[in-house]
Amino acid sequence: MQLKVPDSVHADETMMLRIVGAASTDRADTASGAAKDGSAPDGSRRRRRAPRPSPLSRLHALAPGPARLVARVASDARRLRPCYPHADRTGWRRWAPSWRQWLGAALTFTGLTFVLLGSAYAATDIPENLNSYATQQDNVYFWSDGTPMARTGWVRRQAMPLKGIPEDVRGAVLAAENASFYSDPGISVSGIGRALWRTVGQGNTQGGSTITQQYVKNVYLSQDRSVSRKFTEAMLALKLDNEMSKDDILEGYLNTSWFGRGTYGIQRAAQAYYGKDVRELDVSEAAFLASLLKGAGLYDPTLSEANHARAVERWSWILDRMVEIGTLPKAERAAYKKFPEPLKRAPGFDTGKQSDYLVELAAQYARKAANISAKEYDLGGYQIYTTFDRKQESALTDAVVKARKKARKDDPAKAKALHFGASSVATDGRILAVHGGPDHREQGYNESNATTVPAGSAFLPFVYAAALEHGVHTTRDGAATEVTPQTLYDGDDGIAVRTPEGPYWDRGGKQVTSRNDGGKSYGRIGLGRALALSVNTPFMQLGMDTGLDTVRDTAERAGLLPSSFGPQVPAMSLGSATPSAIRMASGYATFAAAGKHVEPYSVARITRNGSGVALKKPASRRAVRASVAETVQSALTDAFRTAHPGPATTTTVAGKAGTTQKDTAAWYVGTANSVSTAVVAYRIDLTKSLEPLPLDGIAGSVGDSVPYRIWSGARGIG
């Protein structure tokens, strides 16, 4: 059928066409009541509305290109939208997601995972404070020959800079624990996966950690095994790997790892298993120590045969692994066929006995001379190289122990309160040996450093030196008169002490007199001879003529401490001062050193974690003129020969005994081979008071005293 459009209708007008005859195909709309011709139920005509365009069609009308893209994405999204069950499938497939849905879920999970991990990484901060236990170290003390003497601290750890750890040792550790350490990002994804699987499936987390992760666990985290701790460890390891150099991480790891036998760090492990520093390890020994990182309780070969077999197997594997990763030449590997058996047990330290007295002295000196606070010192990590000579310490201790045993056997009652202080000091100020007591655990205070009893007649050389150095005054305002060894003084017993104005009276109104040992009188006697014979009365007057302040100043310059002096009264010249054995030995060393004095010191150098620590050493200074020191030393040589004519020596020996008027102390101080040694014996009942008791003969006689026996035994004389 052809439609004819009237000429009056324009092309842009809309026409409504109605096909006649189509009424037969229309059906009544009973629900709406509309007529077949579109009229309302009441017979009126109604216009049909055109459908509203969708937002997508409107967008398409405005911008056809973007609209098609959006439409396509929307269509794909509708396809990915789950539609369960699938109408076009049967059986279980009706409920299975399509590949598009699987892909969408995987992409969504991956995206969320990256977002969560990124957020966790950004929120993770490296703690400012390290695990205090992981960084705590012990302090190690060494003899003068460099061998270990003692250690202090709760943790056996000594840090060592990476440059001090040989390449072979580092290579063995990398081969054993983390060959890809220098190229990995700080974590091992496969290792973490294995660890998490074990955590969930078997209740523990074993293995799977890089060196960076293990270091994080050592210094930042606890040792608990959980998924949350493992996650935190991984985040910290990633961040640490970005902020620290690989060398710094490796250094920290080697210094904080557990190696068994109570030790932390490769340095203390080398000492515990092979008795040497890490610098001295060969590659075979290093491979064994690296095996301990897997579990010291399983690989210390001295614990069981099974451990030994495991250790040998892993040691061999590590050497082979080093060849594989290129850190050990194959030819060198072939040379290591025998397992390097470690020591049966770690070298011990003689703690609690004499070494604790030595440690006490060295620690006090080290903190003061290096300006180290108590807090810093207690954190540990210091290597203190002392001046103590192992052989001389042993000889001095043996001599004292022998004397103590004899005293306890001869007179047990008096020997209970008997004490010995002794010390050897070199002319350059080094303290070579001390005897502080029977056992530091039984008696805490150090007898060699105690200022308990008077020096007695052992003080006379200082009076003599002061007079030789400064001269004497016989009148109040007169010029000083020179003194020589031949200068005569009254050596009789009981003579009155005089001043330029007359006799000296004490505060009680009593005239002061001086006494000789045994009440013996010597008449007019030269000062050199008086010192050799230990005649008291000339020196009590000599002190007054020289000036007590001058005598005290000379003694202090020679080495005695100001705190050991009491009132400046005539008795001071006969040794009322109470110096320690160390200070008496130091004072006599000044005379043997031609009048130069060096303050006694017990530490030669200090390092911390391998780096030097600034240490202020005492300087040598002039105490008296060399000629004065030579004259005093000559008199002391005569004193030794007069009292002990028997011993023949190949070196010059000088020394004298010292006694007190109340018999509360017996001394012997002398020098031989440029070493001055002082020994004192006294009695104090520490359960009652600190007041000295009379010796009552337990220290021997003046000619054969116990202090002299100890002195000669320690010096190998007689």
CSV table of N, CA and C in Angstrom, one decimal, residues 480-543:
chain,number,residue,atom,x,y,z
A,480,ALA,N,118.4,28.1,105.6
A,480,ALA,CA,118.4,26.6,105.7
A,480,ALA,C,119.8,26.1,105.6
A,481,THR,N,120.0,25.1,106.4
A,481,THR,CA,121.3,24.4,106.4
A,481,THR,C,121.2,23.1,105.6
A,482,GLU,N,122.2,22.9,104.7
A,482,GLU,CA,122.2,21.7,103.9
A,482,GLU,C,122.4,20.4,104.8
A,483,VAL,N,121.8,19.4,104.4
A,483,VAL,CA,121.9,18.1,105.1
A,483,VAL,C,122.5,17.1,104.1
A,484,THR,N,123.4,16.2,104.7
A,484,THR,CA,124.0,15.1,103.9
A,484,THR,C,123.9,13.9,104.7
A,485,PRO,N,124.2,12.7,104.1
A,485,PRO,CA,124.2,11.5,104.9
A,485,PRO,C,125.0,11.5,106.1
A,486,GLN,N,126.1,12.3,106.1
A,486,GLN,CA,127.0,12.3,107.2
A,486,GLN,C,126.5,13.3,108.3
A,487,THR,N,125.5,14.0,108.1
A,487,THR,CA,125.0,15.0,109.1
A,487,THR,C,124.6,14.2,110.4
A,488,LEU,N,125.1,14.6,111.5
A,488,LEU,CA,124.9,13.9,112.8
A,488,LEU,C,123.7,14.4,113.5
A,489,TYR,N,123.0,13.4,114.1
A,489,TYR,CA,121.9,13.7,115.0
A,489,TYR,C,121.9,12.7,116.2
A,490,ASP,N,121.3,13.1,117.2
A,490,ASP,CA,121.3,12.3,118.5
A,490,ASP,C,120.4,11.1,118.2
A,491,GLY,N,121.0,9.9,118.4
A,491,GLY,CA,120.2,8.7,118.2
A,491,GLY,C,119.9,8.0,119.5
A,492,ASP,N,120.0,8.6,120.6
A,492,ASP,CA,119.6,8.0,121.9
A,492,ASP,C,118.1,7.8,122.1
A,493,ASP,N,117.8,6.9,122.8
A,493,ASP,CA,116.3,6.6,123.1
A,493,ASP,C,115.8,7.6,124.1
A,494,GLY,N,114.6,8.1,123.9
A,494,GLY,CA,113.9,8.9,124.9
A,494,GLY,C,114.3,10.4,124.9
A,495,ILE,N,115.0,10.8,123.9
A,495,ILE,CA,115.4,12.2,123.9
A,495,ILE,C,114.2,13.1,123.6
A,496,ALA,N,114.3,14.4,124.1
A,496,ALA,CA,113.2,15.3,123.9
A,496,ALA,C,113.3,15.9,122.5
A,497,VAL,N,112.1,16.1,122.0
A,497,VAL,CA,112.0,16.8,120.7
A,497,VAL,C,112.0,18.3,120.9
A,498,ARG,N,112.8,19.0,120.1
A,498,ARG,CA,113.0,20.4,120.3
A,498,ARG,C,112.5,21.3,119.1
A,499,THR,N,112.2,22.5,119.4
A,499,THR,CA,111.9,23.5,118.4
A,499,THR,C,113.0,24.5,118.5
A,500,PRO,N,113.1,25.5,117.6
A,500,PRO,CA,114.1,26.6,117.8
A,500,PRO,C,114.0,27.3,119.1
A,501,GLU,N,112.8,27.3,119.7
A,501,GLU,CA,112.6,28.0,121.0
A,501,GLU,C,112.8,27.2,122.2
A,502,GLY,N,112.9,25.8,122.0
A,502,GLY,CA,113.1,25.0,123.1
A,502,GLY,C,112.3,23.7,123.0
A,503,PRO,N,112.1,22.9,124.1
A,503,PRO,CA,111.4,21.6,124.0
A,503,PRO,C,110.0,21.8,123.4
A,504,TYR,N,109.5,20.7,122.8
A,504,TYR,CA,108.1,20.8,122.2
A,504,TYR,C,107.2,20.1,123.3
A,505,TRP,N,106.1,20.9,123.6
A,505,TRP,CA,105.1,20.4,124.5
A,505,TRP,C,103.8,20.1,123.8
A,506,ASP,N,103.2,19.0,124.1
A,506,ASP,CA,101.9,18.7,123.5
A,506,ASP,C,100.8,19.5,124.1
A,507,ARG,N,99.6,19.3,123.6
A,507,ARG,CA,98.4,20.1,124.1
A,507,ARG,C,98.1,19.7,125.6
A,508,GLY,N,98.5,18.6,126.0
A,508,GLY,CA,98.3,18.1,127.4
A,508,GLY,C,99.3,18.7,128.4
A,509,GLY,N,100.2,19.5,127.8
A,509,GLY,CA,101.3,20.0,128.7
A,509,GLY,C,102.4,19.1,129.0
A,510,LYS,N,102.5,18.0,128.2
A,510,LYS,CA,103.6,17.0,128.4
A,510,LYS,C,104.7,17.2,127.3
A,511,GLN,N,105.9,17.1,127.8
A,511,GLN,CA,107.0,17.2,126.9
A,511,GLN,C,107.1,16.0,126.0
A,512,VAL,N,107.3,16.2,124.7
A,512,VAL,CA,107.3,15.1,123.7
A,512,VAL,C,108.7,14.5,123.6
A,513,THR,N,108.8,13.2,123.7
A,513,THR,CA,110.1,12.5,123.5
A,513,THR,C,109.9,11.5,122.4
A,514,SER,N,111.0,11.0,121.8
A,514,SER,CA,111.0,10.0,120.8
A,514,SER,C,111.6,8.7,121.3
A,515,ARG,N,111.1,7.6,120.7
A,515,ARG,CA,111.6,6.3,121.2
A,515,ARG,C,112.1,5.4,120.0
A,516,ASN,N,113.1,4.6,120.3
A,516,ASN,CA,113.6,3.7,119.3
A,516,ASN,C,113.1,2.3,119.6
A,517,ASP,N,113.1,1.4,118.6
A,517,ASP,CA,112.6,0.1,118.8
A,517,ASP,C,113.5,-0.6,119.8
A,518,GLY,N,112.9,-1.2,120.8
A,518,GLY,CA,113.6,-1.9,121.8
A,518,GLY,C,114.3,-1.0,122.8
A,519,GLY,N,114.1,0.3,122.8
A,519,GLY,CA,114.7,1.2,123.7
A,519,GLY,C,116.2,1.4,123.5
A,520,LYS,N,116.7,1.0,122.4
A,520,LYS,CA,118.1,1.1,122.2
A,520,LYS,C,118.6,2.5,121.8
A,521,SER,N,119.8,2.8,122.3
A,521,SER,CA,120.4,4.1,122.1
A,521,SER,C,121.6,4.0,121.2
A,522,TYR,N,121.8,5.0,120.3
A,522,TYR,CA,122.9,4.9,119.3
A,522,TYR,C,123.9,6.0,119.4
A,523,GLY,N,123.6,7.0,120.3
A,523,GLY,CA,124.5,8.2,120.4
A,523,GLY,C,124.4,9.0,119.1
A,524,ARG,N,125.5,9.8,118.9
A,524,ARG,CA,125.5,10.7,117.7
A,524,ARG,C,125.7,9.8,116.5
A,525,ILE,N,124.8,9.9,115.5
A,525,ILE,CA,124.8,9.0,114.3
A,525,ILE,C,124.4,9.8,113.1
A,526,GLY,N,125.1,9.5,112.0
A,526,GLY,CA,124.9,10.1,110.7
A,526,GLY,C,123.5,9.7,110.2
A,527,LEU,N,122.9,10.6,109.4
A,527,LEU,CA,121.5,10.3,109.0
A,527,LEU,C,121.4,9.1,108.0
A,528,GLY,N,122.4,9.0,107.2
A,528,GLY,CA,122.4,7.8,106.3
A,528,GLY,C,122.5,6.5,107.0
A,529,ARG,N,123.3,6.5,108.1
A,529,ARG,CA,123.5,5.3,108.9
A,529,ARG,C,122.2,5.1,109.7
A,530,ALA,N,121.6,6.2,110.2
A,530,ALA,CA,120.4,6.1,111.0
A,530,ALA,C,119.2,5.5,110.2
A,531,LEU,N,119.2,5.8,108.9
A,531,LEU,CA,118.1,5.2,108.1
A,531,LEU,C,118.4,3.7,107.8
A,532,ALA,N,119.7,3.4,107.6
A,532,ALA,CA,120.0,2.0,107.3
A,532,ALA,C,119.7,1.1,108.5
A,533,LEU,N,119.8,1.7,109.8
A,533,LEU,CA,119.6,0.9,111.0
A,533,LEU,C,118.2,1.2,111.5
A,534,SER,N,117.4,2.0,110.8
A,534,SER,CA,116.0,2.3,111.2
A,534,SER,C,115.9,2.9,112.7
A,535,VAL,N,116.8,3.9,112.9
A,535,VAL,CA,116.8,4.6,114.2
A,535,VAL,C,115.8,5.7,114.2
A,536,ASN,N,114.8,5.7,115.1
A,536,ASN,CA,113.7,6.6,115.0
A,536,ASN,C,114.1,8.0,115.5
A,537,THR,N,114.8,8.1,116.6
A,537,THR,CA,114.9,9.4,117.2
A,537,THR,C,115.5,10.5,116.4
A,538,PRO,N,116.5,10.2,115.5
A,538,PRO,CA,117.1,11.3,114.7
A,538,PRO,C,116.0,11.9,113.7
A,539,PHE,N,115.2,11.0,113.2
A,539,PHE,CA,114.2,11.4,112.2
A,539,PHE,C,113.0,12.2,112.8
A,540,MET,N,112.7,11.9,114.0
A,540,MET,CA,111.6,12.7,114.6
A,540,MET,C,112.1,14.2,114.8
A,541,GLN,N,113.4,14.4,115.2
A,541,GLN,CA,113.9,15.7,115.3
A,541,GLN,C,114.2,16.3,113.9
A,542,LEU,N,114.6,15.5,113.0
A,542,LEU,CA,114.9,15.9,111.6
A,542,LEU,C,113.6,16.5,111.0
A,543,GLY,N,112.5,15.8,111.2
A,543,GLY,CA,111.2,16.3,110.7
A,543,GLY,C,110.9,17.7,111.3
